[in-house]
Short mmCIF file of C-alpha atoms and ligand atoms in Angstrom, two decimals:
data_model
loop_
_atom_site.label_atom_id
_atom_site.label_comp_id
_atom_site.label_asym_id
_atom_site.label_seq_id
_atom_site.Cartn_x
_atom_site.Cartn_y
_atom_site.Cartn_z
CA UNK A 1 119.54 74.77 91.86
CA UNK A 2 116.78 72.39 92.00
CA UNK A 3 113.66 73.45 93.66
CA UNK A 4 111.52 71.38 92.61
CA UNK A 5 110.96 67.69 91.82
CA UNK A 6 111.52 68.23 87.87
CA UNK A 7 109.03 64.66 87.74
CA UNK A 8 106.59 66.58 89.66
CA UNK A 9 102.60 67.04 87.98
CA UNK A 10 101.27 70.37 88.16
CA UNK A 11 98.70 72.68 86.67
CA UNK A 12 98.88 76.29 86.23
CA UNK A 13 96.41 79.06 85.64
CA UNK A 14 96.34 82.89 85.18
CA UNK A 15 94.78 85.73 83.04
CA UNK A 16 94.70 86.13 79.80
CA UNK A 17 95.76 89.66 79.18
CA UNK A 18 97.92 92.02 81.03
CA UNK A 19 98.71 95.43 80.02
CA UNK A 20 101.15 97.84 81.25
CA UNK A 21 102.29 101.40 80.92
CA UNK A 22 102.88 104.45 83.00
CA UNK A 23 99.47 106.60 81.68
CA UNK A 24 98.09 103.20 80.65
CA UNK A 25 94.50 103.49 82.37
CA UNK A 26 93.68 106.10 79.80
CA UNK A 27 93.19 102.92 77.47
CA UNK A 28 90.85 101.77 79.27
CA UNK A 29 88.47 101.97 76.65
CA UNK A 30 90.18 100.20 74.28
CA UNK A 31 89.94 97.10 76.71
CA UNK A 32 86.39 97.53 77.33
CA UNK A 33 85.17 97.18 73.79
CA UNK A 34 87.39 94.47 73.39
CA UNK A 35 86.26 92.04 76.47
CA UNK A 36 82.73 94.17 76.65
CA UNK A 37 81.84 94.91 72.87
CA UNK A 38 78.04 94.57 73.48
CA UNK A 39 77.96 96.64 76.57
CA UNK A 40 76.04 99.50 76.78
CA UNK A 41 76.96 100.21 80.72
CA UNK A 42 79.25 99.31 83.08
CA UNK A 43 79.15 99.58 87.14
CA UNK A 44 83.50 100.72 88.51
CA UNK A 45 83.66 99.82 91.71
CA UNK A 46 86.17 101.62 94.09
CA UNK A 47 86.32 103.47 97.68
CA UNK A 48 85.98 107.30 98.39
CA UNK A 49 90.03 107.28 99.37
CA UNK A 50 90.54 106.35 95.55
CA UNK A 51 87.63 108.68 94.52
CA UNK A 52 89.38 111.40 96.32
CA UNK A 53 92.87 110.71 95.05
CA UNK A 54 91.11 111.54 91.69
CA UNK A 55 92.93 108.21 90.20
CA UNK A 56 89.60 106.90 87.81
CA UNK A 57 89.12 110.23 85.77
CA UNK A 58 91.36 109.80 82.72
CA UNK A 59 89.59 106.07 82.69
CA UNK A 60 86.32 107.07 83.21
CA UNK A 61 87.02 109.47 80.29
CA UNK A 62 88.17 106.76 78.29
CA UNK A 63 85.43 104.90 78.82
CA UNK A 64 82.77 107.82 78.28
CA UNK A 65 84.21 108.27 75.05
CA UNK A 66 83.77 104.74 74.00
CA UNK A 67 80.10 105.18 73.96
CA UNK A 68 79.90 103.25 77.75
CA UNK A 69 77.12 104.69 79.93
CA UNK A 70 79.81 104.00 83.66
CA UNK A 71 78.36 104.24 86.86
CA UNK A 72 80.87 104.66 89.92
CA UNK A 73 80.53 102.51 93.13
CA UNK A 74 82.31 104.45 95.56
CA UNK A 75 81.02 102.56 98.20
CA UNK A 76 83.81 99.85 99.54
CA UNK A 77 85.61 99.64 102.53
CA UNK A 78 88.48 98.22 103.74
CA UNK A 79 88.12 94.21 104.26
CA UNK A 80 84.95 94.65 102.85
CA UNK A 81 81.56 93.10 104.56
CA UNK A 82 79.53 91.29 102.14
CA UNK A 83 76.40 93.82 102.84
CA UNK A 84 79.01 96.14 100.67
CA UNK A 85 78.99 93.48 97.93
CA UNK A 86 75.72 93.04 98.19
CA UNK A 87 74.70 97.13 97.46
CA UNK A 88 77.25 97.26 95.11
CA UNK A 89 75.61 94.22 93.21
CA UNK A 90 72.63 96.10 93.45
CA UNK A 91 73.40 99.04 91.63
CA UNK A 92 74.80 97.38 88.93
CA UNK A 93 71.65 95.46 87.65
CA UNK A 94 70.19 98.83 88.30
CA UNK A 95 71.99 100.29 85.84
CA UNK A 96 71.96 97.20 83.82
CA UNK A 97 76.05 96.62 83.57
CA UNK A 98 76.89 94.99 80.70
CA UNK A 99 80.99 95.28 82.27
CA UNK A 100 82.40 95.79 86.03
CA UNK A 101 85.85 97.12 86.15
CA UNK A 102 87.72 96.74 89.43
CA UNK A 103 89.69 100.09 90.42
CA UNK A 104 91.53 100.26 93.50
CA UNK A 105 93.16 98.30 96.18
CA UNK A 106 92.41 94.59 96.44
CA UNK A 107 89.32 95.44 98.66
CA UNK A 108 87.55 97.15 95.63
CA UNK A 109 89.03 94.36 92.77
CA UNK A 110 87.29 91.83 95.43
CA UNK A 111 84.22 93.28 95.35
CA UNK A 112 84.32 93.82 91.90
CA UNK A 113 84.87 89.99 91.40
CA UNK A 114 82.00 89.40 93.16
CA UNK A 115 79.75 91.97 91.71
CA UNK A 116 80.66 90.63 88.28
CA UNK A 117 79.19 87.03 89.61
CA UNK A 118 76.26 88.13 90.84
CA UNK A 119 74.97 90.72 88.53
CA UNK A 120 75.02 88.90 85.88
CA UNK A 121 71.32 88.88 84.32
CA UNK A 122 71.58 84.61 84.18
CA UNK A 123 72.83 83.99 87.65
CA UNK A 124 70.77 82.52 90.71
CA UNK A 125 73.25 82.04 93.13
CA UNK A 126 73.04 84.10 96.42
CA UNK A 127 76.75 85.26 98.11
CA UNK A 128 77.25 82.49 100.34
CA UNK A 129 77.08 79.59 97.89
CA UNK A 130 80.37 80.93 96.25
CA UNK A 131 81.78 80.55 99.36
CA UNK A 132 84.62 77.82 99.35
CA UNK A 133 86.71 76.07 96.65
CA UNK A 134 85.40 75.91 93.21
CA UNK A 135 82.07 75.43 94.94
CA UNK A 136 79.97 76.06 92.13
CA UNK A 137 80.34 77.54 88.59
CA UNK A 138 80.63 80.60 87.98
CA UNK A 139 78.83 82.56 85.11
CA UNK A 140 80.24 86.41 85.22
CA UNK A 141 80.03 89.43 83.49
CA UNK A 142 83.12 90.78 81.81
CA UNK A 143 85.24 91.91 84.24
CA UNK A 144 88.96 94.12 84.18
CA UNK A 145 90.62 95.29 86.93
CA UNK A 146 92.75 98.14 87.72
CA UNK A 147 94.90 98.03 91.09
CA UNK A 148 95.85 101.49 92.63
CA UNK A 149 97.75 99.52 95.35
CA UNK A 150 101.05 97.34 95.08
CA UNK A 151 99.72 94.60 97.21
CA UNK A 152 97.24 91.96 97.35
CA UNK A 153 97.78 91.07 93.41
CA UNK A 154 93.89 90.13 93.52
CA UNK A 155 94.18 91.83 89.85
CA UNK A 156 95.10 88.02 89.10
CA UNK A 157 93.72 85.84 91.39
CA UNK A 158 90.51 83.83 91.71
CA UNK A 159 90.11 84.53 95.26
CA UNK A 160 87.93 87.19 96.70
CA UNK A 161 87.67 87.58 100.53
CA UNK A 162 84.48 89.11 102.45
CA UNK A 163 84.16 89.70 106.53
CA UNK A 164 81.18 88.24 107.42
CA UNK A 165 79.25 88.79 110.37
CA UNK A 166 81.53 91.18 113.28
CA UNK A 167 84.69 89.57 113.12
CA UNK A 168 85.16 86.40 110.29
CA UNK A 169 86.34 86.54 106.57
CA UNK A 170 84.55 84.40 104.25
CA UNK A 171 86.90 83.90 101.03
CA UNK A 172 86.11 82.49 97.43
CA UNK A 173 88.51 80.25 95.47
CA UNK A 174 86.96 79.77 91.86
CA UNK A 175 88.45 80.29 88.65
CA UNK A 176 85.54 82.03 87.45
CA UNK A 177 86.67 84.73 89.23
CA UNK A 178 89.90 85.38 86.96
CA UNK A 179 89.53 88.44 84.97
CA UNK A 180 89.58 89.53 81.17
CA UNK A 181 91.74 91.82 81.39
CA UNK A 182 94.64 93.33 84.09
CA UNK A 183 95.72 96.95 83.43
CA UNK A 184 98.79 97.99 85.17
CA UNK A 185 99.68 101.67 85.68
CA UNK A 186 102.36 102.75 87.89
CA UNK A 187 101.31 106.43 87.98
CA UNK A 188 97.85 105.55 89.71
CA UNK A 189 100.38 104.01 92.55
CA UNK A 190 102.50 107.25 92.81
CA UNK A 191 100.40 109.09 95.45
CA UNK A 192 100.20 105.93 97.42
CA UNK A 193 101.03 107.40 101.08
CA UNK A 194 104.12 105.72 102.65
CA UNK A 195 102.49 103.74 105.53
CA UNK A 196 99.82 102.26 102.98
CA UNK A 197 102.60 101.50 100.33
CA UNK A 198 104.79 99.57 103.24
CA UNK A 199 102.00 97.25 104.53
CA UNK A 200 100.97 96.60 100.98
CA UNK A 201 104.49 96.11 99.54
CA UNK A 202 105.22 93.76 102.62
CA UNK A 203 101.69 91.54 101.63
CA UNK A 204 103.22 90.98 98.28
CA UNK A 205 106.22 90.16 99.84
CA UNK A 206 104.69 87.84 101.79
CA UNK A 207 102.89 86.35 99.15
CA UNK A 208 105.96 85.43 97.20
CA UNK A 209 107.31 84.15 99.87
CA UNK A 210 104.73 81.77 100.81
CA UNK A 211 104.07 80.68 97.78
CA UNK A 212 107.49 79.63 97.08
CA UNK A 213 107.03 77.29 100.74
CA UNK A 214 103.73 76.13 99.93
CA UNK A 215 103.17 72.80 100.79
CA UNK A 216 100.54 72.12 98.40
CA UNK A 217 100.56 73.11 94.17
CA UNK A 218 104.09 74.82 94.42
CA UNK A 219 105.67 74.24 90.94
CA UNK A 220 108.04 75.37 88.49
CA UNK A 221 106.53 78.26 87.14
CA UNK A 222 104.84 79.58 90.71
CA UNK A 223 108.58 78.92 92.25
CA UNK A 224 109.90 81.71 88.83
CA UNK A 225 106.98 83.98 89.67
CA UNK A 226 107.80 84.12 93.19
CA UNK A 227 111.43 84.70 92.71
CA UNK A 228 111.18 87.45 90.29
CA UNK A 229 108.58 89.30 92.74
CA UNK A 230 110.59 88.66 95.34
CA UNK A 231 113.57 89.91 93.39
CA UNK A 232 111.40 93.67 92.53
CA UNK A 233 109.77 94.21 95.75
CA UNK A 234 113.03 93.37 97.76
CA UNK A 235 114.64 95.81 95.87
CA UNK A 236 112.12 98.70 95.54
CA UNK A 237 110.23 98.64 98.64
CA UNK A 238 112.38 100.84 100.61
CA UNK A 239 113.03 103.53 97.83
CA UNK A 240 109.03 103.22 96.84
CA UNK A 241 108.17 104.14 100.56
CA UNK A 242 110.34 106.89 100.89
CA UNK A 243 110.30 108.44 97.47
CA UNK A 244 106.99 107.82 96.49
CA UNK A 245 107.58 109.98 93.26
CA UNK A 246 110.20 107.42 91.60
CA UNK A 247 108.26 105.92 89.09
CA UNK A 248 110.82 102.88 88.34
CA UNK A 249 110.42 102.00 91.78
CA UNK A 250 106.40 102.48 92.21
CA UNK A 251 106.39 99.69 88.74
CA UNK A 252 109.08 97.32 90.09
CA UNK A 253 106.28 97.13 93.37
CA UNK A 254 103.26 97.05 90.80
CA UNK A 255 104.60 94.35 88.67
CA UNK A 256 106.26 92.38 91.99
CA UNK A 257 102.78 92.41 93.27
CA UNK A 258 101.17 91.26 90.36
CA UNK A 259 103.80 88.56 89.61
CA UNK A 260 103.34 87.57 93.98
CA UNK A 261 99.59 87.11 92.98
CA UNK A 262 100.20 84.73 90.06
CA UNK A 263 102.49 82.55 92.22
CA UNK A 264 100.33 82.04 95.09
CA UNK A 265 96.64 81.94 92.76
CA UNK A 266 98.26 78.91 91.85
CA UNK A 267 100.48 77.88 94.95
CA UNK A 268 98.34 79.14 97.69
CA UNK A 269 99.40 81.52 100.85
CA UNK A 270 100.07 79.48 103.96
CA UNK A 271 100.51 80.48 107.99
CA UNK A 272 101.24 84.25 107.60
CA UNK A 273 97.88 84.66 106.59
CA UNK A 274 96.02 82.26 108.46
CA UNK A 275 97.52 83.98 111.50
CA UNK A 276 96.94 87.64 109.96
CA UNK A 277 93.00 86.90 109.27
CA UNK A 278 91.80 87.65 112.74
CA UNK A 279 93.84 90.76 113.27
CA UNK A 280 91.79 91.99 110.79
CA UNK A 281 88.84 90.56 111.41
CA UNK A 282 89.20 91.31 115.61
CA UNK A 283 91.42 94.46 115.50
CA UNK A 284 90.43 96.17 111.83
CA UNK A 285 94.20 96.27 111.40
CA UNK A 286 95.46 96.49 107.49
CA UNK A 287 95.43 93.55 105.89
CA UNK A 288 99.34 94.25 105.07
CA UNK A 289 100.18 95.46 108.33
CA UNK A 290 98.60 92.25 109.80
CA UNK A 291 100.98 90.29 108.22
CA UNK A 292 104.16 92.13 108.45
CA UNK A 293 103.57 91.85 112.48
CA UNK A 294 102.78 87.97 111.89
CA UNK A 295 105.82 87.43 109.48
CA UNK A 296 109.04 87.28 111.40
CA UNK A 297 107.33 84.92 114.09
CA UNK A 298 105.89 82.73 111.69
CA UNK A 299 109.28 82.42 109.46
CA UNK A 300 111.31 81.52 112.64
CA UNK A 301 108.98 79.08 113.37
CA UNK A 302 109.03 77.44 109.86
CA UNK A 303 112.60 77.38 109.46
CA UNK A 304 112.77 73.91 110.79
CA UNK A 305 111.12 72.62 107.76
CA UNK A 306 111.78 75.77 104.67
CA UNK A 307 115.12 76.47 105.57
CA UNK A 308 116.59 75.28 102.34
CA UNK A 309 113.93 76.99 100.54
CA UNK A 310 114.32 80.04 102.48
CA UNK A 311 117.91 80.30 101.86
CA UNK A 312 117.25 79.95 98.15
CA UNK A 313 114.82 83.27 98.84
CA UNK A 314 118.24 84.84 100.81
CA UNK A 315 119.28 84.31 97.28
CA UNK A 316 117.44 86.36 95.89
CA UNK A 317 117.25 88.85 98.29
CA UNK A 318 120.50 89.53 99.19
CA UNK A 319 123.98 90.16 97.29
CA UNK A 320 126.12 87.88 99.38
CA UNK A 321 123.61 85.09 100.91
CA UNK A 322 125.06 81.95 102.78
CA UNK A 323 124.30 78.70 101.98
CA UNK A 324 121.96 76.39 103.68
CA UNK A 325 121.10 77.28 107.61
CA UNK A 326 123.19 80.32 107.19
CA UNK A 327 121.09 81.51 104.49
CA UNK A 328 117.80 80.62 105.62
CA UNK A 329 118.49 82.75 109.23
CA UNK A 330 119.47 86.26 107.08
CA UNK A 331 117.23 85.81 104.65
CA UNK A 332 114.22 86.06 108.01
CA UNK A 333 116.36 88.49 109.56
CA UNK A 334 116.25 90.59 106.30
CA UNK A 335 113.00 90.67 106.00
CA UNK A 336 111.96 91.46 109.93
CA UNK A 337 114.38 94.42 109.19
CA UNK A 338 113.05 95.45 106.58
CA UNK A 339 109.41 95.15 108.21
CA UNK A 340 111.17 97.80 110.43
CA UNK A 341 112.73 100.17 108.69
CA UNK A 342 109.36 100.33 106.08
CA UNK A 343 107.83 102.02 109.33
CA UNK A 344 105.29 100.03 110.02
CA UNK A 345 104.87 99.53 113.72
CA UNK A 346 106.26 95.87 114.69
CA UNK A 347 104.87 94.67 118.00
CA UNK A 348 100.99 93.70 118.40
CA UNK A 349 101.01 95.68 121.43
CA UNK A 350 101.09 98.90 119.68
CA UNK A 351 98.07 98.15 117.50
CA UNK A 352 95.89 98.01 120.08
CA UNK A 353 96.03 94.50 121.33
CA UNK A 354 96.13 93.23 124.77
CA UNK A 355 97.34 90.17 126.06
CA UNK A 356 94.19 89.23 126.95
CA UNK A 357 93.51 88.96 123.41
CA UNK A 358 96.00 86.35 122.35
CA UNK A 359 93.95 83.29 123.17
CA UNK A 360 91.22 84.46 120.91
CA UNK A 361 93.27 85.25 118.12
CA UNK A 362 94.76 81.66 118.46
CA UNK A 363 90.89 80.32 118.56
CA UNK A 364 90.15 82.66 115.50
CA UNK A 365 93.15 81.55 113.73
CA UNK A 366 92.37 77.66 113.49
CA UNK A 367 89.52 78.60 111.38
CA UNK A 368 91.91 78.75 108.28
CA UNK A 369 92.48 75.48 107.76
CA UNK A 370 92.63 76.33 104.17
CA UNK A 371 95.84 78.52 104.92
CA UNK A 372 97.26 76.30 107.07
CA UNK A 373 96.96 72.87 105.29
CA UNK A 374 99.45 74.89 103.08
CA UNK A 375 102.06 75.35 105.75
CA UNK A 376 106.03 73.88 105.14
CA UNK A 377 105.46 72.86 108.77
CA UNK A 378 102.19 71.67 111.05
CA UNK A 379 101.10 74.67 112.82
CA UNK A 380 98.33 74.01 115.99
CA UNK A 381 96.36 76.42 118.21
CA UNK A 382 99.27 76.17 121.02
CA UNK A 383 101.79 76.91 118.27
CA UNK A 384 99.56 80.01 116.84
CA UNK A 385 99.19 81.40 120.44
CA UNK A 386 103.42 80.91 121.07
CA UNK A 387 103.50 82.93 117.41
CA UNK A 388 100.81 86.09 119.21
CA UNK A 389 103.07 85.74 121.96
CA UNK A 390 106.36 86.32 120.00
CA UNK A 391 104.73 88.95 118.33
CA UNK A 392 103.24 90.47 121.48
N1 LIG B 1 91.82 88.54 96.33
C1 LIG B 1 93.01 88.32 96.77
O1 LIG B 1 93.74 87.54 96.17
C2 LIG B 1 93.47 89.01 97.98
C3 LIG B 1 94.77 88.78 98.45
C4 LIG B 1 95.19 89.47 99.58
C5 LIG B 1 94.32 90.36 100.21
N2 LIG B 1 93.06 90.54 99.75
C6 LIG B 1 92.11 91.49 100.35
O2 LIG B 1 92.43 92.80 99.88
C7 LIG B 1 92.08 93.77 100.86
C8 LIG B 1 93.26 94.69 101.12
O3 LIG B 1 93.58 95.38 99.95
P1 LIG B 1 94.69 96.53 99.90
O4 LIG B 1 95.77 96.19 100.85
O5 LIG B 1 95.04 96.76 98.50
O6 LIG B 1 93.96 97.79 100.52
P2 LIG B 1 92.53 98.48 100.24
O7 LIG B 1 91.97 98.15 98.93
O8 LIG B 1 91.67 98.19 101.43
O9 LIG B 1 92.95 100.04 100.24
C9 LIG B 1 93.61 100.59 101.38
C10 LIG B 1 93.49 102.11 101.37
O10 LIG B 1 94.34 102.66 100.37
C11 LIG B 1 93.65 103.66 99.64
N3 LIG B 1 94.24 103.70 98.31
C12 LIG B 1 94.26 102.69 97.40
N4 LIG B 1 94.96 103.05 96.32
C13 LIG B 1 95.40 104.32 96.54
C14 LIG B 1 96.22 105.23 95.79
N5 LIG B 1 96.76 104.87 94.63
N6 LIG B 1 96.47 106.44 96.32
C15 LIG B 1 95.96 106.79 97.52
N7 LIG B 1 95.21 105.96 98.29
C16 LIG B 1 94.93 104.74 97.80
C17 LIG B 1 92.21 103.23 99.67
O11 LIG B 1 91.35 104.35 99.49
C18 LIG B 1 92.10 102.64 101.07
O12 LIG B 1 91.81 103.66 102.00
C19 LIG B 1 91.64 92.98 102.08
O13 LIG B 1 90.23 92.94 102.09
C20 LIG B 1 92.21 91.60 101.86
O14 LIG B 1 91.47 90.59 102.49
C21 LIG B 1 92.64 89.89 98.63
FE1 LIG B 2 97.73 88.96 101.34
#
């Protein structure tokens, strides 16, 4: 199966270090000296719901015992608004970080990108002139990261996305944003509550998925990232929802996610997110939930121009997957089941939207041109309203 031109350019770009191991944050440590040797402090930025879950302590530990003076930022919230950033930049040249370790769901390993940026004792950039593609270069403290979620896969991306002002995101794209060092531990993941690990399983998902469809940068090794995450989360998002104990299915998730993120860092995300932006920037929905209402609507609407591609994905998905049209029409119909039976609500309409809203979100929507340039199929404001409408 050919799915890609085999003559075809292409560049490709990820971390340098992933480690992995059920108990693994406890080595921590180990990384920090390595990527941080001079350090004498370092600033870990995460939210009060990770705080609370008590997932840093065997880290911070770690760390302690290294010799590192660690100051916790407990301070981010969901979608996070660059004031956030902005504090959390603060206190690290307060405490003089030498190191900034993302811990948490992709809100705090955002954050944590940015933090690293700006604290660092040569930079004069303010926020908004990282704002963009590769729009200027980027000096950074050392940075790690430590996702708690199965999700975003920001662990491994050079994007980091900020609401700005009431209702907008603001996103960087720069490869200074990449970290040291990615430590993967299932266990943090295992207390994950069931709603939270559906709309974050279903945004790696949809990251695969879109990345595989991109119409710009998709090559040979995004296309065997995507597959393979497609491959784990397809198969362990059900059992990881409803028996959030089973630790073979919470690191099939982690390691789909993270494998979702290196696809689409380098073959980016496409309509499903363009269209998912303003729920969350309008409606505070979950980033994850915000696309798994989007998804079905935008798929069906693709499949004029990714059906092949899509019925590679049923593929992979599914045991016994038809060829060609066929294939392309279970392998959306899987996935808006499965959307379902995660139990995540499916219809905009019970998330608080009213119709009256639609038009808006259409507006809104056209903003992410850099989402939707990447689209298998042109995608305008009357098409982005007919999508709200679908999904209504
Ligand atoms: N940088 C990227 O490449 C990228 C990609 C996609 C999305 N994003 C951004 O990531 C953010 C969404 O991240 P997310 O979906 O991971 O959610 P999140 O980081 O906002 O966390 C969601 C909730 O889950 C809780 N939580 C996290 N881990 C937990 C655990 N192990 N146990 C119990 N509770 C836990 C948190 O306290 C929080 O309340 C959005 O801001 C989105 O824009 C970034
Ligand atoms: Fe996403």
């Amino acid at each position: 199966m050919q799915s890609t031109n085999p003559a075809q350019d292409y560049a490709f770009q990820t971390v340098r270090h992933v480690e992995a191991g059920i108990g693994a944050s406890a080595r921590l440590g180990e990384l920090a000296a390595r990527y941080a040797p001079g350090a004498r402090s370092a600033l870990l930025v995460t939210d009060a719901g990770v705080r609370k879950a008590g997932l840093f302590e065997p880290a911070l530990r770690a760390l302690r015992e290294g010799g590192l003076k660690v100051q916790v930022f407990d301070g981010v919230q969901a979608d996070p608004p660059d004031h956030v950033a902005l504090f959390a930049c603060t206190q690290a040249r307060e405490v003089g970080a030498g190191l900034v370790i993302g811990f948490g769901g992709g809100s705090s390993m955002d954050v944590a990108k940015i933090v690293a940026c700006l604290a660092h004792p040569d930079n004069r950039l303010e926020l908004p002139q990282l704002y963009g593609v590769e729009s200027v270069r980027i000096q950074r403290l050392p940075l790690l990261q430590v996702p708690t979620t199965a999700g975003t896969g920001s662990e491994v991306t050079r994007v980091a996305i900020v609401t700005t002002g009431a209702t907008t995101k603001s996103g960087i794209v720069n490869a200074g944003l990449l970290a040291d060092a990615v430590l993967l531990d299932a266990a943090l993941t295992r207390g994950l509550p069931p709603a939270v690990t559906a709309a974050t399983g279903i945004d790696a998902m949809v990251h695969a998925i879109e990345a595989y469809t991109s119409a710009r940068r998709k090559n040979p090794l995004s296309d065997m990232l995507a597959r393979e995450a497609l491959r784990l989360l397809g198969g362990s998002l059900l059992r990881a929802v409803e028996q959030g104990e089973d630790l073979r299915a919470r690191e099939d998730m982690l390691r789909g996610a993270m494998l979702a993120g290196m696809a689409f860092d380098n073959a980016p995300v496409a309509a499903v997110h363009a269209l998912a932006y303003p729920l969350g920037g309008i409606h505070h929905l979950p980033h994850g939930l915000s696309n798994a209402l989007v998804l079905p609507h935008v798929l069906r609407f693709n499949e004029p121009a990714a059906a092949e591609l899509y019925a590679q994905l049923a593929g992979v998905l599914l045991p016994q997957a038809a060829p060609g049209a066929a294939g392309a029409r279970q392998m959306i119909d899987h996935m808006a089941g499965l959307c379902a039976s995660s139990g995540l609500p499916t219809r905009l309409r019970d998330c608080g939207v009213e119709p009256a809203d639609l038009a808006l979100l259409a507006r809104e929507a056209m903003g992410q041109q850099r989402l939707l340039q990447n689209n298998p199929r042109p995608l305008d404001e009357a098409d982005a309203l007919a999508i709200y409408e679908a999904a209504f």
